C-alpha atoms as a PDB file:
ATOM      1  CA  MET A   1       0.000   0.000   0.000  1.00  0.00           C
ATOM      2  CA  GLY A   2       1.129   3.517  -0.572  1.00  0.00           C
ATOM      3  CA  ARG A   3       0.132   7.082  -1.088  1.00  0.00           C
ATOM      4  CA  ILE A   4       1.126   9.919  -3.360  1.00  0.00           C
ATOM      5  CA  LYS A   5       3.894  11.917  -1.747  1.00  0.00           C
ATOM      6  CA  ARG A   6       4.398  14.534  -4.451  1.00  0.00           C
ATOM      7  CA  PHE A   7       2.905  15.696  -7.746  1.00  0.00           C
ATOM      8  CA  ILE A   8       5.488  16.402 -10.438  1.00  0.00           C
ATOM      9  CA  PRO A   9       3.990  18.475 -13.247  1.00  0.00           C
ATOM     10  CA  SER A  10       5.453  18.093 -16.719  1.00  0.00           C
ATOM     11  CA  ALA A  11       7.240  20.947 -18.476  1.00  0.00           C
ATOM     12  CA  GLU A  12       4.078  21.505 -20.552  1.00  0.00           C
ATOM     13  CA  TYR A  13       1.788  21.604 -17.510  1.00  0.00           C
ATOM     14  CA  GLU A  14       1.722  25.424 -17.392  1.00  0.00           C
ATOM     15  CA  GLU A  15       0.199  25.493 -20.880  1.00  0.00           C
ATOM     16  CA  THR A  16      -2.070  22.437 -20.836  1.00  0.00           C
ATOM     17  CA  GLY A  17      -2.452  21.526 -17.166  1.00  0.00           C
ATOM     18  CA  GLY A  18      -6.030  22.685 -16.704  1.00  0.00           C
ATOM     19  CA  ASN A  19      -7.148  20.579 -19.648  1.00  0.00           C
ATOM     20  CA  VAL A  20      -5.810  17.338 -18.208  1.00  0.00           C
ATOM     21  CA  LEU A  21      -5.503  17.831 -14.437  1.00  0.00           C
ATOM     22  CA  THR A  22      -6.205  20.926 -12.379  1.00  0.00           C
ATOM     23  CA  GLN A  23      -3.977  21.879  -9.469  1.00  0.00           C
ATOM     24  CA  GLN A  24      -6.907  21.169  -7.141  1.00  0.00           C
ATOM     25  CA  GLU A  25      -7.254  17.637  -8.580  1.00  0.00           C
ATOM     26  CA  ALA A  26      -3.492  17.080  -8.264  1.00  0.00           C
ATOM     27  CA  GLU A  27      -3.701  18.051  -4.589  1.00  0.00           C
ATOM     28  CA  ALA A  28      -6.698  15.747  -4.100  1.00  0.00           C
ATOM     29  CA  MET A  29      -4.644  12.888  -5.531  1.00  0.00           C
ATOM     30  CA  GLN A  30      -2.216  13.248  -2.622  1.00  0.00           C
ATOM     31  CA  GLU A  31      -4.951  12.162  -0.226  1.00  0.00           C
ATOM     32  CA  LYS A  32      -5.538   8.861  -2.029  1.00  0.00           C
ATOM     33  CA  GLU A  33      -4.318   5.480  -0.832  1.00  0.00           C
ATOM     34  CA  PHE A  34      -3.033   3.037  -3.448  1.00  0.00           C
ATOM     35  CA  VAL A  35      -3.061  -0.745  -3.132  1.00  0.00           C
ATOM     36  CA  ILE A  36      -0.621  -2.416  -5.472  1.00  0.00           C
ATOM     37  CA  GLN A  37      -0.267  -6.127  -4.764  1.00  0.00           C
ATOM     38  CA  ALA A  38      -0.919  -9.478  -6.369  1.00  0.00           C
ATOM     39  CA  GLU A  39      -4.499  -9.890  -5.117  1.00  0.00           C
ATOM     40  CA  SER A  40      -5.714  -6.331  -5.460  1.00  0.00           C
ATOM     41  CA  PHE A  41      -5.143  -3.151  -7.396  1.00  0.00           C
ATOM     42  CA  VAL A  42      -6.629   0.193  -6.364  1.00  0.00           C
ATOM     43  CA  SER A  43      -5.474   3.362  -8.048  1.00  0.00           C
ATOM     44  CA  TYR A  44      -6.702   6.826  -8.968  1.00  0.00           C
ATOM     45  CA  ASP A  45      -6.357   9.083 -11.949  1.00  0.00           C
ATOM     46  CA  SER A  46      -8.027  11.914 -13.824  1.00  0.00           C
ATOM     47  CA  GLU A  47     -10.300  11.130 -16.747  1.00  0.00           C
ATOM     48  CA  ARG A  48     -10.436  14.739 -17.891  1.00  0.00           C
ATOM     49  CA  ARG A  49      -8.385  14.022 -21.037  1.00  0.00           C
ATOM     50  CA  ILE A  50     -10.609  11.069 -21.955  1.00  0.00           C
ATOM     51  CA  GLY A  51     -13.595  13.423 -21.840  1.00  0.00           C
ATOM     52  CA  THR A  52     -11.940  15.813 -24.287  1.00  0.00           C
ATOM     53  CA  ARG A  53     -11.565  13.248 -27.055  1.00  0.00           C
ATOM     54  CA  ASP A  54     -13.985  13.598 -29.956  1.00  0.00           C
ATOM     55  CA  ASP A  55     -15.201  10.005 -29.669  1.00  0.00           C
ATOM     56  CA  ARG A  56     -16.062  10.209 -25.954  1.00  0.00           C
ATOM     57  CA  GLU A  57     -18.665  11.961 -23.882  1.00  0.00           C
ATOM     58  CA  PRO A  58     -17.258  14.523 -21.438  1.00  0.00           C
ATOM     59  CA  VAL A  59     -16.788  13.314 -17.890  1.00  0.00           C
ATOM     60  CA  SER A  60     -19.722  14.740 -15.970  1.00  0.00           C
ATOM     61  CA  GLU A  61     -18.626  14.186 -12.395  1.00  0.00           C
ATOM     62  CA  GLU A  62     -17.768  17.260 -10.363  1.00  0.00           C
ATOM     63  CA  SER A  63     -14.459  15.658  -9.411  1.00  0.00           C
ATOM     64  CA  MET A  64     -12.539  14.311 -12.350  1.00  0.00           C
ATOM     65  CA  ILE A  65     -10.552  11.910 -10.146  1.00  0.00           C
ATOM     66  CA  LYS A  66     -11.798   8.358 -10.558  1.00  0.00           C
ATOM     67  CA  GLU A  67     -11.013   5.250  -8.565  1.00  0.00           C
ATOM     68  CA  TYR A  68      -9.841   2.213 -10.510  1.00  0.00           C
ATOM     69  CA  ARG A  69     -10.292  -1.052  -8.641  1.00  0.00           C
ATOM     70  CA  ASP A  70      -9.552  -4.583  -9.756  1.00  0.00           C
ATOM     71  CA  ASP A  71      -9.732  -7.517  -7.386  1.00  0.00           C
ATOM     72  CA  ARG A  72      -9.922 -10.192 -10.100  1.00  0.00           C
ATOM     73  CA  ASN A  73      -7.319  -9.579 -12.780  1.00  0.00           C
ATOM     74  CA  SER A  74      -4.359  -8.192 -10.890  1.00  0.00           C
ATOM     75  CA  VAL A  75      -1.688  -9.607 -13.151  1.00  0.00           C
ATOM     76  CA  TYR A  76       1.475  -7.554 -13.277  1.00  0.00           C
ATOM     77  CA  ILE A  77       4.362  -7.514 -15.668  1.00  0.00           C
ATOM     78  CA  TRP A  78       7.651  -6.217 -14.254  1.00  0.00           C
ATOM     79  CA  ARG A  79      10.647  -5.678 -16.419  1.00  0.00           C
ATOM     80  CA  PRO A  80      14.082  -4.325 -15.578  1.00  0.00           C
ATOM     81  CA  ALA A  81      14.663  -0.810 -16.880  1.00  0.00           C
ATOM     82  CA  ALA A  82      16.820  -1.761 -19.854  1.00  0.00           C
ATOM     83  CA  PRO A  83      16.094  -0.521 -23.384  1.00  0.00           C
ATOM     84  CA  ASP A  84      15.897  -4.056 -24.803  1.00  0.00           C
ATOM     85  CA  THR A  85      13.380  -5.267 -22.204  1.00  0.00           C
ATOM     86  CA  LEU A  86      10.852  -2.424 -22.082  1.00  0.00           C
ATOM     87  CA  LEU A  87       8.150  -1.412 -24.487  1.00  0.00           C
ATOM     88  CA  ARG A  88       8.915   1.894 -26.176  1.00  0.00           C
ATOM     89  CA  GLU A  89       6.148   3.669 -24.253  1.00  0.00           C
ATOM     90  CA  SER A  90       7.449   2.513 -20.872  1.00  0.00           C
ATOM     91  CA  ARG A  91      11.156   3.247 -21.283  1.00  0.00           C
ATOM     92  CA  PRO A  92      12.490   5.977 -19.004  1.00  0.00           C
ATOM     93  CA  ASP A  93      13.198   8.947 -21.273  1.00  0.00           C
ATOM     94  CA  GLU A  94      14.479  12.518 -21.157  1.00  0.00           C
ATOM     95  CA  ARG A  95      11.007  13.867 -20.376  1.00  0.00           C
ATOM     96  CA  LEU A  96      10.855  11.673 -17.281  1.00  0.00           C
ATOM     97  CA  ARG A  97      14.441  12.616 -16.337  1.00  0.00           C
ATOM     98  CA  GLU A  98      13.604  16.318 -16.539  1.00  0.00           C
ATOM     99  CA  ALA A  99      10.362  15.871 -14.590  1.00  0.00           C
ATOM    100  CA  VAL A 100      11.631  13.812 -11.648  1.00  0.00           C
ATOM    101  CA  GLY A 101      15.259  14.983 -11.581  1.00  0.00           C
ATOM    102  CA  GLU A 102      18.532  13.082 -11.676  1.00  0.00           C
ATOM    103  CA  ALA A 103      18.309  11.712  -8.115  1.00  0.00           C
ATOM    104  CA  TYR A 104      15.069   9.819  -8.818  1.00  0.00           C
ATOM    105  CA  TYR A 105      15.815   9.026 -12.456  1.00  0.00           C
ATOM    106  CA  ASN A 106      19.141   7.367 -11.655  1.00  0.00           C
ATOM    107  CA  LYS A 107      17.443   5.067  -9.111  1.00  0.00           C
ATOM    108  CA  ILE A 108      14.971   3.568 -11.636  1.00  0.00           C
ATOM    109  CA  ASN A 109      15.530  -0.189 -11.757  1.00  0.00           C
ATOM    110  CA  GLY A 110      12.369  -1.396 -13.482  1.00  0.00           C
ATOM    111  CA  VAL A 111       8.792  -0.706 -14.433  1.00  0.00           C
ATOM    112  CA  PHE A 112       5.595  -2.622 -13.894  1.00  0.00           C
ATOM    113  CA  THR A 113       2.099  -2.295 -15.213  1.00  0.00           C
ATOM    114  CA  ASN A 114      -1.072  -4.211 -14.582  1.00  0.00           C
ATOM    115  CA  PHE A 115      -1.617  -6.468 -17.585  1.00  0.00           C
ATOM    116  CA  TYR A 116      -5.322  -5.561 -17.834  1.00  0.00           C
ATOM    117  CA  LEU A 117      -5.324  -2.031 -16.430  1.00  0.00           C
ATOM    118  CA  GLY A 118      -2.787  -0.161 -18.500  1.00  0.00           C
ATOM    119  CA  TRP A 119      -3.321   3.525 -17.774  1.00  0.00           C
ATOM    120  CA  GLN A 120      -0.460   3.939 -15.314  1.00  0.00           C
ATOM    121  CA  GLN A 121       3.146   2.848 -15.203  1.00  0.00           C
ATOM    122  CA  PHE A 122       4.994   2.361 -11.933  1.00  0.00           C
ATOM    123  CA  TYR A 123       8.758   2.803 -12.024  1.00  0.00           C
ATOM    124  CA  THR A 124      10.431   0.931  -9.188  1.00  0.00           C
ATOM    125  CA  LEU A 125      13.420   2.566  -7.552  1.00  0.00           C
ATOM    126  CA  ASP A 126      16.512   1.287  -5.784  1.00  0.00           C
ATOM    127  CA  GLY A 127      15.813   1.331  -2.065  1.00  0.00           C
ATOM    128  CA  GLY A 128      12.205   0.217  -2.526  1.00  0.00           C
ATOM    129  CA  GLU A 129      10.497   2.828  -0.323  1.00  0.00           C
ATOM    130  CA  GLU A 130       9.318   5.029  -3.199  1.00  0.00           C
ATOM    131  CA  MET A 131       8.090   4.632  -6.774  1.00  0.00           C
ATOM    132  CA  ILE A 132       7.404   6.950  -9.666  1.00  0.00           C
ATOM    133  CA  MET A 133       3.890   6.715 -11.074  1.00  0.00           C
ATOM    134  CA  HIS A 134       3.458   7.972 -14.632  1.00  0.00           C
ATOM    135  CA  SER A 135      -0.113   8.664 -15.689  1.00  0.00           C
ATOM    136  CA  MET A 136      -0.644   7.814 -19.337  1.00  0.00           C
ATOM    137  CA  LEU A 137      -4.000   9.603 -19.128  1.00  0.00           C
ATOM    138  CA  THR A 138      -2.638  13.002 -18.097  1.00  0.00           C
ATOM    139  CA  GLY A 139       1.060  12.745 -18.937  1.00  0.00           C
ATOM    140  CA  GLN A 140       1.946  13.763 -15.373  1.00  0.00           C
ATOM    141  CA  ASP A 141       4.181  12.063 -12.827  1.00  0.00           C
ATOM    142  CA  TYR A 142       3.899  11.418  -9.105  1.00  0.00           C
ATOM    143  CA  ILE A 143       6.199  10.120  -6.391  1.00  0.00           C
ATOM    144  CA  LEU A 144       4.540   7.396  -4.327  1.00  0.00           C
ATOM    145  CA  GLU A 145       5.767   6.293  -0.930  1.00  0.00           C
ATOM    146  CA  LYS A 146       5.116   2.963   0.679  1.00  0.00           C
ATOM    147  CA  ASN A 147       3.041   2.802   3.833  1.00  0.00           C
ATOM    148  CA  SER A 148       3.989   0.268   6.443  1.00  0.00           C
ATOM    149  CA  GLY A 149       1.992  -2.938   6.348  1.00  0.00           C
ATOM    150  CA  GLY A 150       1.663  -3.322   2.570  1.00  0.00           C
ATOM    151  CA  GLU A 151       3.492  -3.983  -0.640  1.00  0.00           C
END
């Protein structure tokens, strides 16, 4: 189990942030508890971008933060952070390096995603007490910290 410790806006956030995640929503994300383990997956993200696509109806909820829960299909794929083992979309890149900084970037040792629920990527770090969560829905990054008593 863990929680969001810090929101890390992308370089483009100043220009497009309100369209994909407001500052208020980013702050609300920091209150959320995540469960990331073999039997259960609970996560949160903003669906604001989904609602802006031409082929989708706008999200009508007052809060754009949605809970994603899966207690049946929690199948994870973890791969070491090497260019030949990661899908192109999940490789750590310069955008991620600039967003999280050298100290976090240099600790990345792998990435895992839920096989069925592929809207977030979790970069594992040396030391194991923190992770980087990259939202593929909003393009933003977060630092997660582990709580005691969970994985």
